[in-house]
Structure formats: structure tokens, C-alpha cells
CSV table of C-alpha atoms and ligand atoms in Angstrom, one decimal:
chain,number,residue,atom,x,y,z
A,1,UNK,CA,192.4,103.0,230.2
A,2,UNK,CA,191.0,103.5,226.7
A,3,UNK,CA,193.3,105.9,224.0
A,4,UNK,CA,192.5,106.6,220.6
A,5,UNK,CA,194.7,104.9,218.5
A,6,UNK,CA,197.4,107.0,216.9
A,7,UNK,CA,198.2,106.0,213.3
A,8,UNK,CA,202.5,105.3,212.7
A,9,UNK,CA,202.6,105.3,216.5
A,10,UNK,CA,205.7,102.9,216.8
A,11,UNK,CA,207.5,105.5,214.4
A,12,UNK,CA,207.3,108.2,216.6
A,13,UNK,CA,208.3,106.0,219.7
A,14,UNK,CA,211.9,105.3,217.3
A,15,UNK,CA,212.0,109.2,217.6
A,16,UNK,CA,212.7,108.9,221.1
A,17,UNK,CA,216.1,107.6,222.4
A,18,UNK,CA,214.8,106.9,226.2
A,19,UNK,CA,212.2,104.3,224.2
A,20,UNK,CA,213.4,100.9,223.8
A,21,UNK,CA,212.0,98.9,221.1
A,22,UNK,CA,213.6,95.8,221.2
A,23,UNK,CA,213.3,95.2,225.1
A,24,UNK,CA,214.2,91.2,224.8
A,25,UNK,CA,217.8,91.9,223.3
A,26,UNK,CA,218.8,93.4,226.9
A,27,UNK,CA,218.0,90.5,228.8
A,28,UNK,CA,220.8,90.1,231.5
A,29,UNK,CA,222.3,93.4,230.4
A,30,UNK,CA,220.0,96.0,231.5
A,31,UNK,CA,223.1,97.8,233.4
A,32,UNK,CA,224.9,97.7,230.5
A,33,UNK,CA,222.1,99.9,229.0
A,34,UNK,CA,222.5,102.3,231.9
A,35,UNK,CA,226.2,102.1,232.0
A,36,UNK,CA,225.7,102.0,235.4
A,37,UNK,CA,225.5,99.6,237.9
A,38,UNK,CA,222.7,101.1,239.8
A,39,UNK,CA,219.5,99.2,240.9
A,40,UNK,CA,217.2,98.9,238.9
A,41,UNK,CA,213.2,99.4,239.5
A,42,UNK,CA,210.7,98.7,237.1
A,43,UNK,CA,206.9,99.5,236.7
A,44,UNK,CA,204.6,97.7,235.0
A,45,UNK,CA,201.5,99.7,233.2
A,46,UNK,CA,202.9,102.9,233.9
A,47,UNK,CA,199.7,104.7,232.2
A,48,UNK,CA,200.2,108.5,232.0
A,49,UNK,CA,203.6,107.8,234.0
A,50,UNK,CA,203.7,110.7,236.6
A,51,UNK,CA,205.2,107.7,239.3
A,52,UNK,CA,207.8,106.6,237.2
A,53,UNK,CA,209.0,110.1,235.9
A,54,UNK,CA,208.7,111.8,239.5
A,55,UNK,CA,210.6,108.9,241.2
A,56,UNK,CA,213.4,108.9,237.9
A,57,UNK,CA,213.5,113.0,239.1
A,58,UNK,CA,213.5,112.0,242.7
A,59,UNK,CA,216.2,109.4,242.4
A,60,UNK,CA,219.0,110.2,240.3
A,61,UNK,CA,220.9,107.0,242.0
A,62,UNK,CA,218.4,104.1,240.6
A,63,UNK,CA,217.7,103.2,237.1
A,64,UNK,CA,214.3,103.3,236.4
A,65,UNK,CA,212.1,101.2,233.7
A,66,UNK,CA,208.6,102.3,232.9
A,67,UNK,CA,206.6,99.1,230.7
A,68,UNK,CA,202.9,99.9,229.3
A,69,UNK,CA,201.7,97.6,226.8
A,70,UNK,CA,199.8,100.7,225.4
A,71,UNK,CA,202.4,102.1,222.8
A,72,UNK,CA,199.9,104.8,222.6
A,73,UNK,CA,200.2,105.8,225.9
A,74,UNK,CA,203.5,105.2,226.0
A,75,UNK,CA,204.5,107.6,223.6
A,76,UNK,CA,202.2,110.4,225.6
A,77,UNK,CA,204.4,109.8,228.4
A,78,UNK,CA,207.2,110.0,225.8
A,79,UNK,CA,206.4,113.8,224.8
A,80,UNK,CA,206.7,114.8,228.6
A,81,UNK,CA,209.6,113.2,229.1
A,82,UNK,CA,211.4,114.3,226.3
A,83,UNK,CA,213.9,117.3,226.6
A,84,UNK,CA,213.8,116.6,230.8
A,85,UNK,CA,217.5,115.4,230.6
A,86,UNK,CA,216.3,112.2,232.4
A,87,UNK,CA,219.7,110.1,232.3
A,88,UNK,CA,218.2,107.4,234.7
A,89,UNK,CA,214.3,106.3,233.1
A,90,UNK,CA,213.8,104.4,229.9
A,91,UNK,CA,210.4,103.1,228.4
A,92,UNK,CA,209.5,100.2,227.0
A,93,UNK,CA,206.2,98.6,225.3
A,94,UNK,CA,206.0,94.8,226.3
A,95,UNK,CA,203.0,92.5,227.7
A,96,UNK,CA,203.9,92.1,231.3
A,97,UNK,CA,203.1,88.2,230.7
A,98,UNK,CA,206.8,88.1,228.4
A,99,UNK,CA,208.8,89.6,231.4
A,100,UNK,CA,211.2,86.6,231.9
A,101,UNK,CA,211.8,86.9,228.0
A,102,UNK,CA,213.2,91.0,228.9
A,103,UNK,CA,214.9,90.4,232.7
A,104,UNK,CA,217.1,88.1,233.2
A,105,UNK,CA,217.4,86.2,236.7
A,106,UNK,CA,217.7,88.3,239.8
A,107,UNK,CA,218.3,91.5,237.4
A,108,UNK,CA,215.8,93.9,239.2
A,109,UNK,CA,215.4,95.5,242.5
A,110,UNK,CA,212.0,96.2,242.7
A,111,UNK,CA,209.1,96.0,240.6
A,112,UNK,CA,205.9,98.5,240.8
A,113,UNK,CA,202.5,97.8,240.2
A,114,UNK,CA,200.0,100.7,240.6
A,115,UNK,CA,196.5,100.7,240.0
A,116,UNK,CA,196.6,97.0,237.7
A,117,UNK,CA,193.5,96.7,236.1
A,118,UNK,CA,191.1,94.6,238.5
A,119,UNK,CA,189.7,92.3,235.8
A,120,UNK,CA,187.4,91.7,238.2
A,121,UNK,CA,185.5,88.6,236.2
A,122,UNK,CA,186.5,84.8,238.1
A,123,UNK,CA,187.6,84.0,234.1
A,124,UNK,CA,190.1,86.5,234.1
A,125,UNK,CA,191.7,86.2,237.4
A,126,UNK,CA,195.4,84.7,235.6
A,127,UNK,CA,195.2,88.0,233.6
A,128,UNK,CA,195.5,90.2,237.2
A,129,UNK,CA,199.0,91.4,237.2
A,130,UNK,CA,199.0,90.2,240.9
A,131,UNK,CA,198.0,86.5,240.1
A,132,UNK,CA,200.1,83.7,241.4
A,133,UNK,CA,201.3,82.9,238.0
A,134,UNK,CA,202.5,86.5,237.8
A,135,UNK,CA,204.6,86.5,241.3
A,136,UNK,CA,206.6,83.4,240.6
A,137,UNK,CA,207.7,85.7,237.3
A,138,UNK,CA,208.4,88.2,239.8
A,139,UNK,CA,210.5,86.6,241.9
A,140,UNK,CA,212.5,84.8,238.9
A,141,UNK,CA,213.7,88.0,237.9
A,142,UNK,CA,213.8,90.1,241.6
A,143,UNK,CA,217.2,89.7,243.4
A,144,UNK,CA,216.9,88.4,246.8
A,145,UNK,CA,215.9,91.2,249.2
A,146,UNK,CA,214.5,92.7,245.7
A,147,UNK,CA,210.5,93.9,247.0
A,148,UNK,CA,207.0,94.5,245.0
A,149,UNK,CA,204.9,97.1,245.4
A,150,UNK,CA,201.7,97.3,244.9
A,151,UNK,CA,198.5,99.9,245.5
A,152,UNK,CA,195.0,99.6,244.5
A,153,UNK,CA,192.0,101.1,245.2
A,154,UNK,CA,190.4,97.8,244.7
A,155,UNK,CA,189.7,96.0,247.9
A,156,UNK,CA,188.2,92.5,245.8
A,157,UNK,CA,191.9,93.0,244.4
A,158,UNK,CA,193.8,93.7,247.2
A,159,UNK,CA,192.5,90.8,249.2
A,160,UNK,CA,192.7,88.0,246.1
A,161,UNK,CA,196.5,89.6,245.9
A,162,UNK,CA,197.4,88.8,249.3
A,163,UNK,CA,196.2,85.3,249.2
A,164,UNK,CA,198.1,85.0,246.3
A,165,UNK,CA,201.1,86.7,247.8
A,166,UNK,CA,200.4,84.3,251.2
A,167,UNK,CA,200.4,81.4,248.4
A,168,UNK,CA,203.7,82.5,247.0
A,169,UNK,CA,207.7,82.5,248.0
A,170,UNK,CA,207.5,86.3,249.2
A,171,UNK,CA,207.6,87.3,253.1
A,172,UNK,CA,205.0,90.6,253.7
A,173,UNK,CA,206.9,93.0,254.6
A,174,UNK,CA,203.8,96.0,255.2
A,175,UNK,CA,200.1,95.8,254.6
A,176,UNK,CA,198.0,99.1,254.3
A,177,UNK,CA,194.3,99.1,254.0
A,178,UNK,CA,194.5,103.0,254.3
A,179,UNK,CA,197.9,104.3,253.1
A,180,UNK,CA,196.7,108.0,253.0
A,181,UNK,CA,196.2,107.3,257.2
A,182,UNK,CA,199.1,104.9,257.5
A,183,UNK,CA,201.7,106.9,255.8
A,184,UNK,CA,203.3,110.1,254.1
A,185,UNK,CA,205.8,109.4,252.2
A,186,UNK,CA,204.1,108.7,249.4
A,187,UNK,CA,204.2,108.7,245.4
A,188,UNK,CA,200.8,109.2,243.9
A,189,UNK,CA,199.7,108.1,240.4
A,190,UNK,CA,197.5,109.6,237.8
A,191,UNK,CA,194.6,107.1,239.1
A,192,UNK,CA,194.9,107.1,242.6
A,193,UNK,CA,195.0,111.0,242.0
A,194,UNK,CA,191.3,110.6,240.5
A,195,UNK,CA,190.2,107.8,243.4
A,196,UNK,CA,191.7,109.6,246.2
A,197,UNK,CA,189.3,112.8,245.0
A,198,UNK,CA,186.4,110.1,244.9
A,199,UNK,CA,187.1,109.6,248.4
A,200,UNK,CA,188.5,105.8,248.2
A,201,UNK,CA,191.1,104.2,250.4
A,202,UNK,CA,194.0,103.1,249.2
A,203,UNK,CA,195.4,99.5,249.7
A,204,UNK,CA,199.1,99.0,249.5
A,205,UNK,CA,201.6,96.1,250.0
A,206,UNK,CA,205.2,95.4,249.9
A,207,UNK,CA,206.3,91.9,249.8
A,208,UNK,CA,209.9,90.8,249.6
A,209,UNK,CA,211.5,88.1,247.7
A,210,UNK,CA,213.4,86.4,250.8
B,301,SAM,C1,194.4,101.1,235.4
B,301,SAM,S1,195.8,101.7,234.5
B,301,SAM,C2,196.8,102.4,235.8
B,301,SAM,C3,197.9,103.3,235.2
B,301,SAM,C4,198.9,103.9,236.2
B,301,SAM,N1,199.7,102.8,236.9
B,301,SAM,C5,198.2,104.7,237.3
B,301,SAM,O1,198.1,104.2,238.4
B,301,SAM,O2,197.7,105.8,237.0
B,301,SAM,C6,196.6,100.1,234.2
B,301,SAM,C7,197.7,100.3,233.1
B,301,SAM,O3,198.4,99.1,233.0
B,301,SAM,C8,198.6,98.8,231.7
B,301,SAM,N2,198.6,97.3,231.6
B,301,SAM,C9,197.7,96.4,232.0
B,301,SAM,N3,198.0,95.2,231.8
B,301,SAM,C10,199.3,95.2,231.4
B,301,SAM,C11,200.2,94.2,231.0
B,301,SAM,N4,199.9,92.9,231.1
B,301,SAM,N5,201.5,94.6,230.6
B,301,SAM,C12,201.8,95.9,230.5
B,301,SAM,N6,200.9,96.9,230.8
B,301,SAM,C13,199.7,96.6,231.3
B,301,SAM,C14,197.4,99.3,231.0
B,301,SAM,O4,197.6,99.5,229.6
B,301,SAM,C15,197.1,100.6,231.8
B,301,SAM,O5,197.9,101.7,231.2
């Protein structure tokens, strides 16, 4: 997703009390920035962040985490959330390759991943937020029974993701080549919004962290 860069940007993320800036200082405390001890769920490359913010809305009773390495998108999300009284949902700016540097062992509950960007060149498989190198971050930092989920509208994606996930400590729990056939009870995201009105299927798995 391409944004025009916003000059002082990190300035006007400080603006925002929901925005963490210093994500790495929380690491094994996370509840302790809730003062709560709900679960937590994160997502990572929350984009325009419709998912995480209708979930946060949805779900007064989790703590929710919404990471985008864009801080320029971030702090569009930031604008719409602010003023919402969202006590649950913070946001965060971090390269989802640092994640065991910001969550500390078994911290999290469930971790989203909508729409990752397919880098769909061989060369830049390890960057695919589904790679094998990814998952065993995952499941350092997922409690046990903690799940990922994960929809793309990329089948090349979606099938190298469940070899990785096959090659991985995770039991599948559900595998949808069609989700908009296979189920209702579903969250859409600003991308799956635009591919679902292209008339693409969507691919979705959960896989749990035995
Ligand atoms: C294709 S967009 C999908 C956005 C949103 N999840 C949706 O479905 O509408 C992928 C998003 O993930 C973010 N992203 C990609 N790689 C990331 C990484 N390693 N760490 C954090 N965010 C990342 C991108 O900046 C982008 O906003």
C-alpha cells in the first residue's frame, strides 16, 4: 500500500495516547498497559485498520494491538480512532520481523494477519509474513491454545503458507479456500472489501499453537 509521506508524522502519532511509541519497553507487561488481564490479540499490518477497530468495538473483553510498519498509515487510522472512547485497542509502529523484541513468551492470544503483502518473487519469500521463519516467532510469543489467523486473496500465498504451516509446530485447526461460501461470521478488511468486489475468493486459515 503506497502513502504519501507526511512530514513530522511521528509528532503527531505522540499526540495520540492509544499510540505506543516505545513498543519494546512493554515486553512481558502488555497487561500491565491494559490494566487488565484480558487476552490479548494482535494484528500485524493493520493498513486502514477497519478489522482491528471493529473487533476492539465488538469485543470490549479482549485487548486489542494493531502494528503497521507504515507510521503514515498508522496515524490515519489514528484520526478515526481518536475521540471513539476505545479503552481496549492501542497502535503501535514496529517491523513485524522485531516481534520477539515487543512480546514476551506466551504473552498473546492470537495474532492476525490479513491481506500480508504476497511478495510474490522466490527472493523474497523470508519477507512473507507467513514464512516459516515468521511462525516459529509466532509461536514463541502465542500461549499454548493461542491461534493465527490468516486471509488472503492470494492463492500462490495461501498454498506456500500452508506448507509452511504443515512444516511448522502448529496443528490446522480450519482451512477455507472460499470463506465468503464456507462461513458468516466474518470480519472484513479494507482489502478484502476491494477483492471481494473484484469477485476473488477468499482463503483463510486458523492454525493453533498446540
Ligand atoms: C496489503 S496491506 C493489507 C492491509 C490490511 N490488513 C487489509 O487487509 O486491508 C499489508 C499491510 O501490512 C503492512 N506490513 C507489511 N509488512 C509488514 C511488516 N513486516 N510489519 C508490519 N507491517 C507490515 C503494510 O504496511 C500494509 O499496510
Amino acid at each position: 500500500m503506497r502513502v504519501r509521506n507526511i512530514p513530522g508524522v511521528e509528532g503527531l502519532l505522540l499526540e495520540y495516547s492509544f499510540f505506543v511509541s516505545n513498543p519494546c519497553s512493554y515486553i512481558n507487561k502488555w497487561n500491565d498497559y491494559f490494566n487488565n488481564d484480558n487476552k490479548i490479540h494482535i494484528e500485524l499490518g493493520i493498513g486502514k485498520g477497519k478489522f482491528i477497530t471493529t473487533l476492539a468495538r465488538q469485543n470490549k473483553d479482549i485487548n486489542y494491538i494493531g502494528i503497521e510498519k507504515s507510521k503514515e498509515l498508522l496515524y490515519k487510522v489514528a484520526k478515526e480512532v481518536e475521540g471513539k472512547g476505545f479503552n481496549n485497542l492501542c497502535l503501535t509502529n514496529f517491523n513485524g520481523e522485531i516481534i520477539n523484541e515487543v512480546f514476551g513468551e506466551e504473552e498473546i492470544e492470537r495474532i492476525y494477519l490479513n491481506f500480508s503483502d504476497p511478495w510474490p518473487k522466490k527472493r523474497h519469500e523470508k519477507r512473507r509474513l507467513t514464512h516459516g521463519d515468521f511462525l516459529k516467532k509466532y509461536h514463541a510469543i502465542l500461549k499454548k491454545g493461542g491461534e493465527i489467523h490468516f486471509k488472503t486473496d492470494s492463492l500462490e500465498l495461501f498454498e506456500f503458507s500452508l506448507i509452511q504451516l504443515k512444516n511448522s509446530n502448529y496443528i490446522i485447526k480450519s482451512v477455507s479456500y472460499d470463506l465468503y461460501k464456507d462461513t458468516v461470521n466474518n470480519v472484513s478488511t479494507e482489502y478484502e472489501e476491494k477483492f471481494v468486489k473484484q469477485g476473488k475468493r477468499i482463503n483463510k486459515y486458523v492454525a493453533i499453537k498446540p
